[in-house]
C-alpha cells in the first residue's frame, strides 16, 4: 500500500498522482457552471468520496452527466438536495424523489438519453469523435431537432459527443501513476467517463506502486487520470435490497 502524499515521487521515480483527500484533489479544479461527468451504474461504482467533496466545495450551476441521479440523500442525490446541479444529462432517474420534484416544477433541466446512446456519446467525447449515427431513438422524441439520415435502407439519428470539464470515477484498484482497474458492474460507465473529461479525478479502494498491476488487467491507462484519492472503505449502499427464500 502507498501513503497518500500529493505529487510525491513513487519508488519507480514517477510523479505520484495521489492526493491526501478528496477535498484536496478537487481543489483548484472544480468551479461554478462546469460540466461534470460522474461514473457509476445505479449506486454501483459511484465515486462516493469525490461526490461528497464536490457537495462540500459549494460549487453550483453544475451540468452533471451520469447514467442516473443517485437516490435521495446519497450519490448525486446529495447535490440535488443542495441545489448545486442545474442540469442533468442522464438515462435513468427513477429512484430519486427530489429529482422528480425539481424536474416537474421546472427547477431542474433534463436531457434524456437512451442508455447505450449515453455510453457512446461519452466514449465518442473521449475518442475525439464529434458525432455518430444510431438507429436508437429514431421516430421518437429523442430524435426531435436532430439530423437524421438513411443508410442501407435504415433511418438513423445523429448524436453529438459528450465532453466534460471534470470527470469523477471510481476504481477498485489503482497504482500511483493513475492506472485503473474496475470491478464487475462498476466497469459499465466509469471507463468512458474517465476519458471524456478535460481533467479526470479517480478514487480507488486499493492503491499500489507502479509496476504492481498486471498491464493486461488495466482498464483505464494512467495517461487519462490526473489525480487520485484513496477511499479504502466506501459505503457501497445497496439501492434495492432483494431477499429470496428463508424461513419464518
PDB file of N, CA and C in Angstrom, residues 89-150:
ATOM      1  N   UNK A  89     -27.788  15.288 -17.533  1.00  0.00           N
ATOM      2  CA  UNK A  89     -27.779  14.546 -18.796  1.00  0.00           C
ATOM      3  C   UNK A  89     -27.689  13.085 -18.397  1.00  0.00           C
ATOM      4  N   UNK A  90     -28.802  12.361 -18.507  1.00  0.00           N
ATOM      5  CA  UNK A  90     -28.910  11.046 -17.883  1.00  0.00           C
ATOM      6  C   UNK A  90     -29.703  10.071 -18.735  1.00  0.00           C
ATOM      7  N   UNK A  91     -29.726   8.834 -18.237  1.00  0.00           N
ATOM      8  CA  UNK A  91     -30.519   7.790 -18.870  1.00  0.00           C
ATOM      9  C   UNK A  91     -31.666   7.340 -17.972  1.00  0.00           C
ATOM     10  N   UNK A  92     -31.386   7.154 -16.682  1.00  0.00           N
ATOM     11  CA  UNK A  92     -32.399   6.645 -15.756  1.00  0.00           C
ATOM     12  C   UNK A  92     -32.368   7.458 -14.471  1.00  0.00           C
ATOM     13  N   UNK A  93     -33.524   7.993 -14.091  1.00  0.00           N
ATOM     14  CA  UNK A  93     -33.574   8.851 -12.902  1.00  0.00           C
ATOM     15  C   UNK A  93     -34.735   8.476 -11.980  1.00  0.00           C
ATOM     16  N   UNK A  94     -35.246   7.255 -12.097  1.00  0.00           N
ATOM     17  CA  UNK A  94     -36.481   6.891 -11.437  1.00  0.00           C
ATOM     18  C   UNK A  94     -36.415   6.618  -9.951  1.00  0.00           C
ATOM     19  N   UNK A  95     -35.228   6.669  -9.329  1.00  0.00           N
ATOM     20  CA  UNK A  95     -35.121   6.332  -7.910  1.00  0.00           C
ATOM     21  C   UNK A  95     -34.956   7.553  -7.010  1.00  0.00           C
ATOM     22  N   UNK A  96     -35.184   8.747  -7.563  1.00  0.00           N
ATOM     23  CA  UNK A  96     -34.877   9.961  -6.811  1.00  0.00           C
ATOM     24  C   UNK A  96     -36.102  10.881  -6.760  1.00  0.00           C
ATOM     25  N   UNK A  97     -36.734  10.956  -5.597  1.00  0.00           N
ATOM     26  CA  UNK A  97     -37.936  11.773  -5.435  1.00  0.00           C
ATOM     27  C   UNK A  97     -37.644  13.264  -5.561  1.00  0.00           C
ATOM     28  N   UNK A  98     -36.494  13.703  -5.037  1.00  0.00           N
ATOM     29  CA  UNK A  98     -36.137  15.117  -5.131  1.00  0.00           C
ATOM     30  C   UNK A  98     -35.882  15.506  -6.573  1.00  0.00           C
ATOM     31  N   UNK A  99     -35.254  14.600  -7.328  1.00  0.00           N
ATOM     32  CA  UNK A  99     -35.068  14.847  -8.756  1.00  0.00           C
ATOM     33  C   UNK A  99     -36.432  15.044  -9.416  1.00  0.00           C
ATOM     34  N   UNK A 100     -37.361  14.140  -9.142  1.00  0.00           N
ATOM     35  CA  UNK A 100     -38.699  14.217  -9.720  1.00  0.00           C
ATOM     36  C   UNK A 100     -39.365  15.544  -9.388  1.00  0.00           C
ATOM     37  N   UNK A 101     -39.268  15.948  -8.132  1.00  0.00           N
ATOM     38  CA  UNK A 101     -39.900  17.200  -7.714  1.00  0.00           C
ATOM     39  C   UNK A 101     -39.318  18.394  -8.437  1.00  0.00           C
ATOM     40  N   UNK A 102     -37.967  18.463  -8.492  1.00  0.00           N
ATOM     41  CA  UNK A 102     -37.327  19.600  -9.144  1.00  0.00           C
ATOM     42  C   UNK A 102     -37.618  19.653 -10.637  1.00  0.00           C
ATOM     43  N   UNK A 103     -37.626  18.477 -11.274  1.00  0.00           N
ATOM     44  CA  UNK A 103     -37.875  18.440 -12.713  1.00  0.00           C
ATOM     45  C   UNK A 103     -39.309  18.848 -13.044  1.00  0.00           C
ATOM     46  N   UNK A 104     -40.275  18.292 -12.327  1.00  0.00           N
ATOM     47  CA  UNK A 104     -41.679  18.580 -12.616  1.00  0.00           C
ATOM     48  C   UNK A 104     -42.052  20.017 -12.277  1.00  0.00           C
ATOM     49  N   UNK A 105     -41.315  20.631 -11.359  1.00  0.00           N
ATOM     50  CA  UNK A 105     -41.584  22.030 -11.004  1.00  0.00           C
ATOM     51  C   UNK A 105     -40.802  23.009 -11.871  1.00  0.00           C
ATOM     52  N   UNK A 106     -39.990  22.489 -12.798  1.00  0.00           N
ATOM     53  CA  UNK A 106     -39.230  23.351 -13.697  1.00  0.00           C
ATOM     54  C   UNK A 106     -37.956  23.916 -13.110  1.00  0.00           C
ATOM     55  N   UNK A 107     -37.517  23.368 -11.965  1.00  0.00           N
ATOM     56  CA  UNK A 107     -36.317  23.877 -11.306  1.00  0.00           C
ATOM     57  C   UNK A 107     -35.038  23.219 -11.833  1.00  0.00           C
ATOM     58  N   UNK A 108     -35.186  22.097 -12.533  1.00  0.00           N
ATOM     59  CA  UNK A 108     -34.034  21.320 -12.991  1.00  0.00           C
ATOM     60  C   UNK A 108     -34.195  20.985 -14.468  1.00  0.00           C
ATOM     61  N   UNK A 109     -33.165  21.265 -15.266  1.00  0.00           N
ATOM     62  CA  UNK A 109     -33.180  20.880 -16.677  1.00  0.00           C
ATOM     63  C   UNK A 109     -32.784  19.412 -16.814  1.00  0.00           C
ATOM     64  N   UNK A 110     -33.322  18.759 -17.835  1.00  0.00           N
ATOM     65  CA  UNK A 110     -33.041  17.338 -18.037  1.00  0.00           C
ATOM     66  C   UNK A 110     -32.892  17.040 -19.521  1.00  0.00           C
ATOM     67  N   UNK A 111     -31.820  16.344 -19.858  1.00  0.00           N
ATOM     68  CA  UNK A 111     -31.612  15.840 -21.213  1.00  0.00           C
ATOM     69  C   UNK A 111     -31.558  14.316 -21.128  1.00  0.00           C
ATOM     70  N   UNK A 112     -32.658  13.675 -21.547  1.00  0.00           N
ATOM     71  CA  UNK A 112     -32.737  12.222 -21.501  1.00  0.00           C
ATOM     72  C   UNK A 112     -31.996  11.583 -22.667  1.00  0.00           C
ATOM     73  N   UNK A 113     -31.358  10.449 -22.402  1.00  0.00           N
ATOM     74  CA  UNK A 113     -30.655   9.685 -23.424  1.00  0.00           C
ATOM     75  C   UNK A 113     -30.970   8.210 -23.269  1.00  0.00           C
ATOM     76  N   UNK A 114     -31.170   7.477 -24.363  1.00  0.00           N
ATOM     77  CA  UNK A 114     -31.158   6.016 -24.243  1.00  0.00           C
ATOM     78  C   UNK A 114     -29.821   5.595 -23.645  1.00  0.00           C
ATOM     79  N   UNK A 115     -29.822   4.537 -22.855  1.00  0.00           N
ATOM     80  CA  UNK A 115     -28.626   4.191 -22.090  1.00  0.00           C
ATOM     81  C   UNK A 115     -27.407   3.922 -22.976  1.00  0.00           C
ATOM     82  N   UNK A 116     -27.592   3.156 -24.038  1.00  0.00           N
ATOM     83  CA  UNK A 116     -26.472   2.883 -24.931  1.00  0.00           C
ATOM     84  C   UNK A 116     -25.986   4.127 -25.649  1.00  0.00           C
ATOM     85  N   UNK A 117     -26.915   5.021 -25.981  1.00  0.00           N
ATOM     86  CA  UNK A 117     -26.542   6.281 -26.632  1.00  0.00           C
ATOM     87  C   UNK A 117     -25.711   7.141 -25.696  1.00  0.00           C
ATOM     88  N   UNK A 118     -26.102   7.186 -24.415  1.00  0.00           N
ATOM     89  CA  UNK A 118     -25.335   7.960 -23.437  1.00  0.00           C
ATOM     90  C   UNK A 118     -23.916   7.414 -23.319  1.00  0.00           C
ATOM     91  N   UNK A 119     -23.782   6.102 -23.248  1.00  0.00           N
ATOM     92  CA  UNK A 119     -22.458   5.495 -23.144  1.00  0.00           C
ATOM     93  C   UNK A 119     -21.613   5.814 -24.371  1.00  0.00           C
ATOM     94  N   UNK A 120     -22.217   5.744 -25.556  1.00  0.00           N
ATOM     95  CA  UNK A 120     -21.466   6.003 -26.781  1.00  0.00           C
ATOM     96  C   UNK A 120     -21.132   7.482 -26.934  1.00  0.00           C
ATOM     97  N   UNK A 121     -21.998   8.371 -26.471  1.00  0.00           N
ATOM     98  CA  UNK A 121     -21.700   9.807 -26.523  1.00  0.00           C
ATOM     99  C   UNK A 121     -20.482  10.129 -25.650  1.00  0.00           C
ATOM    100  N   UNK A 122     -20.401   9.491 -24.483  1.00  0.00           N
ATOM    101  CA  UNK A 122     -19.235   9.690 -23.609  1.00  0.00           C
ATOM    102  C   UNK A 122     -17.977   9.100 -24.244  1.00  0.00           C
ATOM    103  N   UNK A 123     -18.107   7.893 -24.795  1.00  0.00           N
ATOM    104  CA  UNK A 123     -16.954   7.256 -25.431  1.00  0.00           C
ATOM    105  C   UNK A 123     -16.460   8.094 -26.606  1.00  0.00           C
ATOM    106  N   UNK A 124     -17.395   8.629 -27.395  1.00  0.00           N
ATOM    107  CA  UNK A 124     -17.030   9.465 -28.526  1.00  0.00           C
ATOM    108  C   UNK A 124     -16.317  10.730 -28.060  1.00  0.00           C
ATOM    109  N   UNK A 125     -16.791  11.305 -26.965  1.00  0.00           N
ATOM    110  CA  UNK A 125     -16.139  12.502 -26.433  1.00  0.00           C
ATOM    111  C   UNK A 125     -14.700  12.250 -26.059  1.00  0.00           C
ATOM    112  N   UNK A 126     -14.435  11.084 -25.470  1.00  0.00           N
ATOM    113  CA  UNK A 126     -13.073  10.744 -25.090  1.00  0.00           C
ATOM    114  C   UNK A 126     -12.198  10.353 -26.256  1.00  0.00           C
ATOM    115  N   UNK A 127     -12.823   9.891 -27.347  1.00  0.00           N
ATOM    116  CA  UNK A 127     -12.069   9.428 -28.512  1.00  0.00           C
ATOM    117  C   UNK A 127     -11.878  10.511 -29.569  1.00  0.00           C
ATOM    118  N   UNK A 128     -12.433  11.693 -29.336  1.00  0.00           N
ATOM    119  CA  UNK A 128     -12.283  12.775 -30.304  1.00  0.00           C
ATOM    120  C   UNK A 128     -13.203  12.641 -31.508  1.00  0.00           C
ATOM    121  N   UNK A 129     -14.299  11.911 -31.357  1.00  0.00           N
ATOM    122  CA  UNK A 129     -15.287  11.741 -32.416  1.00  0.00           C
ATOM    123  C   UNK A 129     -16.430  12.722 -32.141  1.00  0.00           C
ATOM    124  N   UNK A 130     -16.668  13.708 -33.000  1.00  0.00           N
ATOM    125  CA  UNK A 130     -17.639  14.759 -32.680  1.00  0.00           C
ATOM    126  C   UNK A 130     -19.093  14.312 -32.692  1.00  0.00           C
ATOM    127  N   UNK A 131     -19.414  13.298 -33.506  1.00  0.00           N
ATOM    128  CA  UNK A 131     -20.802  12.847 -33.612  1.00  0.00           C
ATOM    129  C   UNK A 131     -20.843  11.470 -34.263  1.00  0.00           C
ATOM    130  N   UNK A 132     -22.003  10.808 -34.144  1.00  0.00           N
ATOM    131  CA  UNK A 132     -22.176   9.493 -34.759  1.00  0.00           C
ATOM    132  C   UNK A 132     -23.665   9.297 -35.053  1.00  0.00           C
ATOM    133  N   UNK A 133     -23.980   8.312 -35.878  1.00  0.00           N
ATOM    134  CA  UNK A 133     -25.371   7.994 -36.206  1.00  0.00           C
ATOM    135  C   UNK A 133     -25.772   6.682 -35.542  1.00  0.00           C
ATOM    136  N   UNK A 134     -26.997   6.650 -35.020  1.00  0.00           N
ATOM    137  CA  UNK A 134     -27.530   5.445 -34.389  1.00  0.00           C
ATOM    138  C   UNK A 134     -28.995   5.287 -34.740  1.00  0.00           C
ATOM    139  N   UNK A 135     -29.453   4.051 -34.826  1.00  0.00           N
ATOM    140  CA  UNK A 135     -30.869   3.797 -35.090  1.00  0.00           C
ATOM    141  C   UNK A 135     -31.718   4.011 -33.847  1.00  0.00           C
ATOM    142  N   UNK A 136     -31.095   3.943 -32.687  1.00  0.00           N
ATOM    143  CA  UNK A 136     -31.838   4.092 -31.431  1.00  0.00           C
ATOM    144  C   UNK A 136     -32.474   5.476 -31.328  1.00  0.00           C
ATOM    145  N   UNK A 137     -33.761   5.497 -31.082  1.00  0.00           N
ATOM    146  CA  UNK A 137     -34.461   6.762 -30.871  1.00  0.00           C
ATOM    147  C   UNK A 137     -35.080   7.367 -32.104  1.00  0.00           C
ATOM    148  N   UNK A 138     -34.789   6.809 -33.282  1.00  0.00           N
ATOM    149  CA  UNK A 138     -35.376   7.377 -34.494  1.00  0.00           C
ATOM    150  C   UNK A 138     -36.908   7.257 -34.432  1.00  0.00           C
ATOM    151  N   UNK A 139     -37.588   8.341 -34.811  1.00  0.00           N
ATOM    152  CA  UNK A 139     -39.039   8.343 -34.811  1.00  0.00           C
ATOM    153  C   UNK A 139     -39.657   8.616 -33.451  1.00  0.00           C
ATOM    154  N   UNK A 140     -38.841   8.937 -32.442  1.00  0.00           N
ATOM    155  CA  UNK A 140     -39.339   9.245 -31.101  1.00  0.00           C
ATOM    156  C   UNK A 140     -38.937  10.674 -30.731  1.00  0.00           C
ATOM    157  N   UNK A 141     -39.344  11.123 -29.548  1.00  0.00           N
ATOM    158  CA  UNK A 141     -38.986  12.475 -29.108  1.00  0.00           C
ATOM    159  C   UNK A 141     -37.479  12.628 -28.932  1.00  0.00           C
ATOM    160  N   UNK A 142     -36.773  11.509 -28.790  1.00  0.00           N
ATOM    161  CA  UNK A 142     -35.312  11.564 -28.663  1.00  0.00           C
ATOM    162  C   UNK A 142     -34.679  12.183 -29.900  1.00  0.00           C
ATOM    163  N   UNK A 143     -35.318  12.004 -31.062  1.00  0.00           N
ATOM    164  CA  UNK A 143     -34.754  12.481 -32.328  1.00  0.00           C
ATOM    165  C   UNK A 143     -35.207  13.887 -32.700  1.00  0.00           C
ATOM    166  N   UNK A 144     -36.082  14.473 -31.921  1.00  0.00           N
ATOM    167  CA  UNK A 144     -36.602  15.794 -32.269  1.00  0.00           C
ATOM    168  C   UNK A 144     -35.487  16.837 -32.322  1.00  0.00           C
ATOM    169  N   UNK A 145     -35.445  17.575 -33.437  1.00  0.00           N
ATOM    170  CA  UNK A 145     -34.455  18.630 -33.613  1.00  0.00           C
ATOM    171  C   UNK A 145     -33.077  18.148 -34.009  1.00  0.00           C
ATOM    172  N   UNK A 146     -32.923  16.845 -34.249  1.00  0.00           N
ATOM    173  CA  UNK A 146     -31.621  16.292 -34.609  1.00  0.00           C
ATOM    174  C   UNK A 146     -31.598  15.868 -36.073  1.00  0.00           C
ATOM    175  N   UNK A 147     -30.413  15.881 -36.637  1.00  0.00           N
ATOM    176  CA  UNK A 147     -30.253  15.445 -38.020  1.00  0.00           C
ATOM    177  C   UNK A 147     -30.488  13.944 -38.134  1.00  0.00           C
ATOM    178  N   UNK A 148     -31.187  13.539 -39.201  1.00  0.00           N
ATOM    179  CA  UNK A 148     -31.399  12.115 -39.466  1.00  0.00           C
ATOM    180  C   UNK A 148     -30.957  11.786 -40.885  1.00  0.00           C
ATOM    181  N   UNK A 149     -30.535  10.564 -41.091  1.00  0.00           N
ATOM    182  CA  UNK A 149     -30.111  10.105 -42.420  1.00  0.00           C
ATOM    183  C   UNK A 149     -30.503   8.646 -42.608  1.00  0.00           C
ATOM    184  N   UNK A 150     -30.511   8.253 -43.869  1.00  0.00           N
ATOM    185  CA  UNK A 150     -30.786   6.865 -44.208  1.00  0.00           C
ATOM    186  C   UNK A 150     -29.508   6.192 -44.673  1.00  0.00           C
TER     187      UNK A 150
END
